[in-house]
Coordinates of C-alpha atoms in Angstrom, one line a residue:
Chain A
X29 CA 0.3 0.0 0.0
X30 CA 1.3 3.3 -0.9
X31 CA 1.5 6.1 2.0
X32 CA 1.0 9.4 1.2
X33 CA 3.8 11.6 3.0
X34 CA 1.2 13.8 4.6
X35 CA -0.4 10.7 6.1
X36 CA 3.1 9.6 7.1
X37 CA 3.6 12.8 9.0
X38 CA 0.3 13.8 10.2
X39 CA 1.9 15.0 13.3
X40 CA 4.7 17.3 11.3
X41 CA 3.3 20.6 13.2
X42 CA 3.6 19.0 16.8
X43 CA 7.0 17.6 15.9
X44 CA 8.4 20.9 14.5
X45 CA 6.6 22.9 17.6
X46 CA 8.0 20.6 20.1
X47 CA 11.7 20.7 18.7
X48 CA 10.9 24.4 18.6
X49 CA 10.0 24.3 22.4
X50 CA 13.3 22.4 22.9
X51 CA 15.3 25.0 21.3
X52 CA 13.5 27.8 23.3
X53 CA 14.5 25.8 26.4
X54 CA 18.2 25.8 25.5
X55 CA 18.2 29.2 24.4
X56 CA 17.0 30.2 28.1
X57 CA 19.5 28.0 29.3
X58 CA 22.2 30.4 27.2
X59 CA 20.3 33.3 28.4
X60 CA 20.2 32.6 32.2
X61 CA 24.3 31.7 32.0
X62 CA 25.0 34.9 30.5
X63 CA 22.7 36.9 33.1
X64 CA 24.3 34.9 35.7
X65 CA 27.5 36.3 34.5
X66 CA 26.7 39.6 34.2
X67 CA 29.3 40.7 36.6
X68 CA 32.0 37.9 36.0
X69 CA 35.6 39.7 34.9
X70 CA 36.3 39.1 31.4
X71 CA 33.1 37.1 30.4
X72 CA 32.1 36.6 26.8
X73 CA 28.2 36.1 26.3
X74 CA 27.1 33.4 24.3
X75 CA 24.3 33.4 21.6
X76 CA 22.4 30.9 20.1
X77 CA 22.7 30.0 16.5
X78 CA 19.3 28.5 15.1
X79 CA 19.5 25.8 12.1
X80 CA 17.2 23.2 10.5
X81 CA 17.7 19.6 11.5
X82 CA 17.4 17.4 8.5
X83 CA 18.3 14.0 8.5
X84 CA 20.1 12.3 5.8
X85 CA 17.0 10.0 5.5
X86 CA 14.7 12.8 5.3
X87 CA 16.4 14.6 2.6
X88 CA 16.4 11.7 0.4
X89 CA 12.7 11.0 0.4
X90 CA 9.9 13.1 -0.7
X91 CA 9.0 14.1 2.6
X92 CA 11.8 16.1 3.1
X93 CA 10.2 19.4 4.3
X94 CA 8.1 17.8 6.8
X95 CA 11.0 16.2 9.1
X96 CA 13.2 19.6 9.2
X97 CA 13.1 20.4 12.6
X98 CA 14.5 24.1 14.2
X99 CA 17.0 22.9 16.7
X100 CA 20.2 25.1 18.0
X101 CA 22.8 23.9 16.0
X102 CA 25.8 25.8 18.0
X103 CA 26.0 28.9 20.1
X104 CA 28.5 31.8 18.8
X105 CA 30.3 33.6 21.7
X106 CA 30.3 37.4 21.2
X107 CA 33.9 38.3 21.7
X108 CA 33.3 42.2 21.8
X109 CA 35.2 43.9 24.5
X110 CA 33.6 44.5 27.8
X111 CA 33.9 47.7 30.0
X112 CA 37.6 48.1 31.2
X113 CA 37.5 49.4 34.6
X114 CA 40.3 50.7 36.7
X115 CA 40.8 49.2 39.9
X116 CA 44.5 50.6 41.0
X117 CA 45.9 47.2 41.4
X118 CA 49.3 46.6 39.7
X119 CA 48.5 43.3 39.2
X120 CA 45.4 43.7 37.2
X121 CA 45.7 44.0 33.8
X122 CA 43.2 44.3 30.9
X123 CA 43.5 44.0 27.2
X124 CA 42.4 46.6 24.7
X125 CA 41.8 45.4 21.4
X126 CA 41.1 41.8 20.1
X127 CA 43.5 39.0 21.8
X128 CA 43.7 36.8 24.8
X129 CA 46.5 36.3 27.5
X130 CA 48.0 32.7 27.2
X131 CA 48.0 30.6 30.3
X132 CA 49.5 27.0 31.2
X133 CA 46.1 25.4 32.1
X134 CA 46.3 22.0 33.9
X135 CA 45.8 20.1 30.3
X136 CA 47.7 22.3 28.1
X137 CA 47.5 25.9 26.9
X138 CA 44.4 28.1 27.8
X139 CA 43.4 31.6 26.5
X140 CA 41.8 34.2 28.7
X141 CA 40.9 38.0 28.7
X142 CA 40.4 37.9 32.6
X143 CA 43.5 39.7 33.6
X144 CA 43.2 39.6 37.5
X145 CA 46.6 38.1 38.1
X146 CA 48.4 37.1 41.3
X147 CA 51.9 35.7 42.0
X148 CA 52.0 31.9 43.0
X149 CA 54.0 30.8 45.6
X150 CA 56.7 29.5 43.4
X151 CA 57.2 33.0 42.0
X152 CA 55.3 32.5 38.6
X153 CA 52.9 35.2 37.6
X154 CA 49.4 33.5 37.2
X155 CA 45.6 34.2 36.7
X156 CA 43.6 34.4 39.8
X157 CA 43.1 30.4 39.2
X158 CA 46.7 29.6 39.6
X159 CA 47.0 29.0 35.8
X160 CA 50.9 30.5 35.3
X161 CA 51.2 33.2 32.4
X162 CA 53.1 32.2 29.5
X163 CA 55.6 34.6 27.7
X164 CA 56.5 34.7 23.8
X165 CA 59.0 32.3 24.2
X166 CA 56.8 29.7 25.9
X167 CA 58.1 30.0 29.2
X168 CA 56.3 31.7 32.6
X169 CA 57.3 34.9 34.4
X170 CA 59.2 34.6 37.5
X171 CA 58.9 37.3 40.0
X172 CA 61.1 37.9 43.3
X173 CA 59.2 39.2 45.9
X174 CA 58.6 42.6 47.3
X175 CA 58.9 44.9 44.6
X176 CA 56.1 46.1 42.4
X177 CA 56.0 45.0 38.5
X178 CA 55.6 47.5 35.8
X179 CA 53.7 46.1 32.8
X180 CA 54.0 47.9 29.4
X181 CA 51.6 48.2 26.7
X182 CA 53.1 45.4 24.5
X183 CA 52.9 42.9 27.6
X184 CA 56.6 43.3 28.9
X185 CA 57.1 42.7 32.7
X186 CA 59.5 44.7 34.5
X187 CA 60.7 44.6 38.3
X188 CA 63.2 47.0 39.3
X189 CA 64.5 48.0 35.9
X190 CA 64.8 44.3 34.9
X191 CA 62.6 42.8 32.1
X192 CA 61.3 39.4 33.2
X193 CA 59.6 38.1 30.1
X194 CA 56.7 39.4 27.6
X195 CA 53.4 38.1 28.3
X196 CA 52.2 36.1 25.3
X197 CA 49.2 38.3 23.9
X198 CA 47.6 35.9 21.1
X199 CA 44.9 36.0 18.7
X200 CA 43.1 33.8 16.5
X201 CA 42.1 33.7 12.7
X202 CA 38.9 32.4 13.5
X203 CA 37.6 32.5 17.4
X204 CA 35.0 29.6 16.3
X205 CA 37.3 26.9 17.7
X206 CA 37.2 28.3 20.8
X207 CA 35.4 26.4 23.5
X208 CA 34.7 27.4 26.8
X209 CA 36.5 25.5 29.8
X210 CA 34.8 28.0 32.5
X211 CA 36.7 30.0 34.7
X212 CA 36.6 32.2 31.9
X213 CA 39.3 30.5 29.9
X214 CA 39.0 29.3 26.4
X215 CA 40.4 26.0 24.8
X216 CA 41.4 26.1 21.0
X217 CA 40.0 22.8 19.7
X218 CA 41.4 23.0 16.2
X219 CA 45.0 22.5 15.7
X220 CA 44.8 23.7 12.2
X221 CA 44.0 27.2 13.8
X222 CA 47.0 27.9 15.8
X223 CA 47.5 31.2 17.9
X224 CA 49.2 33.9 16.4
X225 CA 50.8 36.9 18.1
X226 CA 48.0 39.5 18.3
X227 CA 48.3 42.8 16.8
X228 CA 46.6 46.2 17.6
X229 CA 46.4 45.1 21.0
X230 CA 47.5 46.9 24.2
X231 CA 48.0 45.5 27.8
X232 CA 46.6 47.9 30.4
X233 CA 48.1 47.5 34.0
X234 CA 45.7 48.4 36.6
X235 CA 42.8 47.9 34.8
X236 CA 40.4 44.8 34.5
X237 CA 37.7 43.9 31.8
X238 CA 33.9 43.5 32.8
X239 CA 31.8 41.2 31.4
X240 CA 30.2 42.0 28.0
X241 CA 26.8 40.9 28.8
X242 CA 24.1 43.4 27.7
X243 CA 21.9 43.2 30.6
X244 CA 18.9 45.1 29.0
X245 CA 19.1 43.4 25.6
X246 CA 19.3 40.1 27.3
X247 CA 16.0 41.1 29.4
X248 CA 14.5 41.9 25.7
X249 CA 15.4 38.5 24.5
X250 CA 13.9 36.7 27.8
X251 CA 10.7 38.2 27.0
X252 CA 10.8 36.9 23.3
X253 CA 12.0 33.6 24.1
X254 CA 9.1 33.3 26.3
X255 CA 6.2 34.8 24.0
X256 CA 7.8 32.4 21.2
X257 CA 7.7 29.6 23.9
X258 CA 3.9 30.0 24.3
X259 CA 3.0 30.7 20.5
X260 CA 4.9 27.1 20.2
X261 CA 3.1 25.7 22.8
X262 CA -0.7 27.2 21.2
X263 CA 0.6 25.5 18.1
X264 CA 0.8 21.9 20.0
X265 CA -2.5 22.7 21.1
X266 CA -4.1 23.7 17.7
X267 CA -2.5 20.4 16.2
X268 CA -4.1 18.6 19.0
X269 CA -7.4 20.2 18.4
X270 CA -7.5 19.4 14.6
X271 CA -6.3 15.8 15.5
X272 CA -9.2 15.5 18.1
X273 CA -11.6 16.7 15.2
X274 CA -10.4 14.8 12.5
X275 CA -10.8 11.5 14.6
X276 CA -14.2 12.7 15.8
X277 CA -16.0 14.3 12.6
X278 CA -14.2 12.5 9.9
X279 CA -15.4 9.1 11.6
X280 CA -19.1 10.5 11.9
X281 CA -19.0 11.5 8.3
X282 CA -17.8 7.6 7.5
X283 CA -20.7 6.6 9.7
Chain B
X205 CA 15.3 24.0 31.8
X206 CA 16.5 23.1 35.2
X207 CA 19.8 24.4 34.1
X208 CA 18.0 28.0 33.2
X209 CA 17.0 27.8 37.0
X210 CA 20.0 26.8 38.7
X211 CA 22.2 29.3 36.5
X212 CA 19.5 32.0 37.3
X213 CA 20.2 30.8 41.1
X214 CA 23.9 31.3 41.2
X215 CA 23.5 34.5 39.6
X216 CA 21.5 35.8 42.4
X217 CA 23.6 34.0 44.9
X218 CA 26.8 35.9 43.6
X219 CA 24.9 39.0 43.4
X220 CA 23.6 38.9 47.1
X221 CA 27.5 38.1 47.7
X222 CA 28.2 41.2 45.8
X223 CA 25.8 43.4 47.9
X224 CA 27.2 42.0 51.3
X225 CA 30.5 42.9 50.0
X226 CA 29.4 46.5 48.9
X227 CA 27.6 46.6 52.5
X228 CA 30.8 46.2 54.2
X229 CA 32.7 48.7 52.3
X230 CA 30.2 51.0 52.7
X231 CA 29.8 50.5 56.8
X232 CA 33.8 51.0 56.6
X233 CA 33.6 54.2 54.8
X234 CA 35.0 56.1 58.0
X235 CA 37.3 53.6 59.2
X236 CA 41.0 54.6 59.5
X237 CA 43.0 52.8 56.9
X238 CA 40.3 50.7 55.7
X239 CA 41.0 49.4 52.1
X240 CA 37.8 48.4 50.1
X241 CA 37.4 45.1 48.5
X242 CA 36.2 44.1 45.0
X243 CA 34.1 40.9 44.5
X244 CA 35.3 38.9 41.7
X245 CA 33.1 36.0 40.1
X246 CA 34.0 33.3 37.4
X247 CA 31.7 31.4 34.9
X248 CA 31.3 27.6 36.0
X249 CA 32.1 24.5 33.9
X250 CA 30.0 24.1 30.4
X251 CA 27.9 21.2 29.1
X252 CA 28.9 20.1 25.6
X253 CA 25.5 19.6 24.0
X254 CA 27.0 19.4 20.5
X255 CA 31.1 18.5 20.5
X256 CA 33.0 20.7 17.9
X257 CA 34.1 18.6 14.9
X258 CA 31.3 15.9 15.6
X259 CA 30.1 14.9 12.3
X260 CA 26.9 16.5 10.8
X261 CA 26.5 13.9 8.0
X262 CA 28.5 11.8 5.9
X263 CA 30.9 14.3 4.7
X264 CA 30.5 17.3 6.7
X265 CA 31.3 18.1 10.4
X266 CA 30.0 20.8 12.7
X267 CA 32.5 23.8 12.6
X268 CA 31.2 24.7 16.4
X269 CA 29.7 23.0 19.4
X270 CA 27.0 24.1 21.3
X271 CA 27.9 24.7 25.0
X272 CA 25.4 25.5 27.7
X273 CA 27.1 27.0 30.9
X274 CA 26.0 26.5 34.5
X275 CA 26.0 29.9 35.8
X276 CA 28.6 31.7 37.9
X277 CA 30.3 31.8 41.2
X278 CA 31.8 34.3 43.4
X279 CA 35.6 33.5 43.0
X280 CA 37.3 36.2 45.3
X281 CA 36.8 39.6 47.0
X282 CA 40.3 41.1 46.6
X283 CA 41.3 43.9 48.5
X284 CA 42.1 47.2 46.5
X285 CA 45.4 48.9 47.9
X286 CA 45.1 52.6 46.7
X287 CA 45.9 55.2 48.7
X288 CA 43.2 57.2 51.0
X289 CA 42.9 60.7 51.5
X290 CA 44.7 62.2 54.7
X291 CA 43.3 63.9 57.8
X292 CA 45.0 66.4 59.8
X293 CA 44.6 65.7 63.2
X294 CA 46.6 66.8 66.4
X295 CA 47.9 64.0 67.6
X296 CA 51.5 63.8 67.1
X297 CA 51.4 60.0 67.2
X298 CA 49.0 59.5 64.0
X299 CA 51.2 58.4 61.1
X300 CA 50.2 57.9 57.3
X301 CA 52.4 55.9 54.6
X302 CA 52.9 57.6 51.4
X303 CA 53.3 54.8 49.5
X304 CA 52.9 50.6 49.6
X305 CA 54.2 49.7 53.0
X306 CA 52.6 48.2 56.2
X307 CA 53.0 48.7 59.8
X308 CA 54.5 45.7 61.7
X309 CA 52.0 45.0 64.8
X310 CA 52.5 42.3 67.2
X311 CA 49.3 40.6 68.2
X312 CA 48.7 39.6 71.9
X313 CA 49.2 35.7 70.4
X314 CA 52.6 36.4 69.3
X315 CA 51.9 36.7 65.7
X316 CA 52.9 39.4 63.7
X317 CA 50.3 41.4 61.6
X318 CA 50.4 44.0 59.2
X319 CA 48.1 47.5 59.1
X320 CA 47.7 50.9 57.2
X321 CA 46.0 52.2 60.3
X322 CA 48.6 54.3 61.8
X323 CA 46.6 56.2 64.8
X324 CA 49.0 55.1 67.6
X325 CA 48.7 55.8 71.1
X326 CA 50.9 54.8 74.5
X327 CA 50.3 52.3 76.7
X328 CA 51.2 52.5 80.5
X329 CA 54.8 51.8 79.9
X330 CA 55.0 54.5 77.1
X331 CA 55.2 52.2 74.3
X332 CA 53.7 52.8 70.8
X333 CA 50.7 50.8 70.5
X334 CA 47.6 50.5 68.2
X335 CA 44.3 51.5 69.4
X336 CA 43.3 47.8 70.1
X337 CA 46.6 47.8 72.2
X338 CA 48.6 45.8 70.1
X339 CA 52.4 46.8 70.0
X340 CA 54.1 48.6 66.7
X341 CA 57.5 46.4 65.7
X342 CA 59.9 47.3 66.1
X343 CA 59.2 48.4 69.6
X344 CA 59.6 52.0 70.5
X345 CA 59.0 53.6 73.7
X346 CA 58.9 56.9 74.8
X347 CA 59.5 58.1 78.3
X348 CA 56.8 59.8 80.6
X349 CA 58.5 63.5 80.8
X350 CA 59.1 63.7 77.1
X351 CA 58.0 67.1 76.1
X352 CA 57.3 66.6 72.4
X353 CA 57.7 63.7 70.0
X354 CA 58.7 64.0 66.2
X355 CA 58.4 61.5 64.0
X356 CA 60.5 61.8 60.8
X357 CA 59.8 61.0 57.1
X358 CA 62.2 57.9 57.1
X359 CA 60.5 56.7 60.5
X360 CA 62.9 58.2 63.0
X361 CA 61.5 58.9 66.2
X362 CA 62.9 61.3 68.7
X363 CA 62.0 63.3 71.6
X364 CA 63.0 66.1 74.0
X365 CA 63.4 65.9 77.5
X366 CA 62.7 68.9 79.9
X367 CA 65.7 71.0 80.1
X368 CA 67.7 69.4 77.2
X369 CA 68.3 71.2 73.8
X370 CA 69.5 67.7 71.9
X371 CA 66.6 65.3 70.9
X372 CA 66.7 61.8 72.0
X373 CA 66.2 59.1 69.6
X374 CA 63.5 56.5 70.6
X375 CA 64.2 54.1 67.5
X376 CA 63.1 53.9 64.0
X377 CA 60.1 52.3 62.3
X378 CA 60.3 49.8 59.9
X379 CA 57.6 49.1 57.2
X380 CA 56.7 46.2 55.3
X381 CA 55.7 45.7 51.6
X382 CA 54.1 42.7 49.9
X383 CA 54.4 41.5 46.0
X384 CA 50.3 40.9 46.2
X385 CA 49.0 42.8 48.7
X386 CA 45.5 42.1 47.5
X387 CA 46.1 38.5 48.6
X388 CA 46.4 39.4 52.2
X389 CA 44.1 37.7 54.9
X390 CA 41.8 40.2 56.8
X391 CA 42.0 39.6 60.6
X392 CA 39.7 42.5 61.2
X393 CA 40.2 45.6 63.5
X394 CA 42.4 47.0 60.6
X395 CA 44.9 43.9 60.5
X396 CA 46.0 41.8 57.7
X397 CA 48.2 38.6 57.6
X398 CA 50.2 37.2 55.1
X399 CA 49.1 34.3 53.1
X400 CA 50.8 32.0 50.3
X401 CA 49.3 34.5 47.7
X402 CA 50.4 37.7 49.0
X403 CA 53.9 36.5 49.5
X404 CA 56.3 36.9 52.5
X405 CA 57.0 40.7 53.7
X406 CA 60.0 42.7 52.6
X407 CA 60.7 44.7 55.8
X408 CA 62.8 48.0 55.3
X409 CA 63.1 51.8 56.5
X410 CA 60.5 54.2 55.3
X411 CA 62.0 56.3 52.4
X412 CA 64.3 53.7 51.1
X413 CA 64.4 52.7 47.2
X414 CA 61.9 50.1 47.9
X415 CA 58.8 51.8 47.2
X416 CA 57.7 51.2 50.7
X417 CA 56.8 54.9 51.0
X418 CA 57.3 57.9 53.8
X419 CA 55.7 58.4 57.0
X420 CA 53.8 61.9 57.8
X421 CA 53.2 62.8 61.2
X422 CA 50.0 64.1 62.5
X423 CA 47.9 62.9 59.6
X424 CA 45.4 59.8 59.4
X425 CA 44.6 57.8 56.3
X426 CA 40.9 57.9 55.6
X427 CA 39.6 54.7 53.8
X428 CA 39.7 54.6 50.1
X429 CA 35.9 53.6 49.8
X430 CA 34.5 55.7 47.2
X431 CA 31.0 56.0 48.4
X432 CA 29.6 57.3 45.0
X433 CA 31.5 54.3 43.3
X434 CA 29.8 51.9 45.9
X435 CA 26.4 53.1 45.1
X436 CA 27.0 52.8 41.4
X437 CA 28.1 49.2 42.1
X438 CA 25.0 48.4 44.5
X439 CA 22.6 49.8 41.9
X440 CA 24.2 47.1 39.2
X441 CA 24.3 44.6 41.6
X442 CA 20.5 45.3 42.5
X443 CA 19.6 45.1 38.7
X444 CA 21.6 42.2 38.2
X445 CA 20.0 40.3 40.9
X446 CA 16.6 41.4 39.2
X447 CA 17.5 40.2 36.0
X448 CA 18.3 37.0 37.2
X449 CA 15.3 36.5 39.3
X450 CA 13.4 37.6 35.9
X451 CA 15.0 34.2 34.7
X452 CA 13.6 32.1 37.5
X453 CA 10.3 33.3 36.8
X454 CA 10.8 32.8 33.0
X455 CA 11.9 29.3 33.6
X456 CA 9.3 28.6 35.8
X457 CA 6.6 29.7 33.6
X458 CA 8.0 27.9 30.5
X459 CA 7.8 24.9 32.5
X460 CA 4.2 25.6 33.6
X461 CA 3.4 25.5 30.2
X462 CA 5.1 22.6 29.4
X463 CA 3.0 20.9 32.2
X464 CA 0.0 22.3 30.7
X465 CA 0.6 20.6 27.2
X466 CA -1.4 17.8 28.2
X467 CA -5.0 19.2 28.9

């Protein structure tokens, strides 16, 4: 027996709407994380990127359009700079311009824009989470106790007139391969997109970069997500009503 | 959905702590030598929904993954050691440090602590003590018949005795300095204790090449709390708290609608 595509996918409306509902829930998750981090130093906000899910089987068949479902394919991170706030602390640095500080994470190099630094017990200059900063020649910066350090705009760290090293400020051709690792650190997941020395970036001592989450816009999007969710919920209701009608009234015609 | 609820809750917790911190700064706006603290936050772990580089079809791969964050947490509230403004007093034992140094104080338990509060007094033996009665180190004693006490910018304390023209030297105040003062541990009563993060103190005389700063007699250092800045921080914290509570409401509403899908 030959099944018409429309018969095979009677619930296409419900499927699409349910998929939409699920992606709006993920949207809310992203939004919640952004808003929770509106005060996190060096945090970069995430935005969703919608796509259509089409399975290989579906695109091969005649009913391709019916099984296309909206899903959040990926998120993209907004790398626009946050507000630079002066702190007066000589161990705070902020990057003005695009780029990242390279640090030695527990499993290889990580990249961050959170320049809230500290000196480890071993004397190494490190982030607040204890990841030592890398220099341009792949070493770490060793600081002897006592005297203040001066950090030049090119990242050169000096103490008592002695140059201790230049912090590696790097950038990527594409920031798509950067994955968030928590603690405002990013990991590069694509070896074909290696870090290169950043140009047009200044290291500013005594400042710190705030979060780039636009709180007002996030509130607007929150309303948007809620309303879209409501519409999709209505759509499921309508689909369900239509099914009820066809079951009850089509059956009555037949009798 | 539950992720959004917990992320928003973590944001509310963090902002609550932020407000606690601001409240303490404002409460200490008139505390001599108080240094304000600034709350620092960090994002939590991420849940990988779609791994970057996963296969999307037979030939294609996903260019970037889908990661959902789990919210925020307060990581630290570091001390901001900017200089406070000076107020003139008539007390010759009031001192301010123009620079990055700290006074060394011997606590009752025998441990050394460090302070920026230079409003000293004399105890019954004529020893220089803080307002809580802890001794300044190195110990400086001034006899009860001393006429006037002079403290030079390099920390030399001298006094004159009745009927004598030449001044008597009582000792020299030494200051301590830390590589990372933001990592000091606050003990209360204006005292700080060194930690692994702050590093060990470097002790030297004031006015030297070490950048410890010089002493100024007859002044006290005000707290470095900027009331205007704290109020602005309070407004942002309050609004961020509100935004997070809105997310809780939205997540709750959406969850309710899901529950109502089946009528």
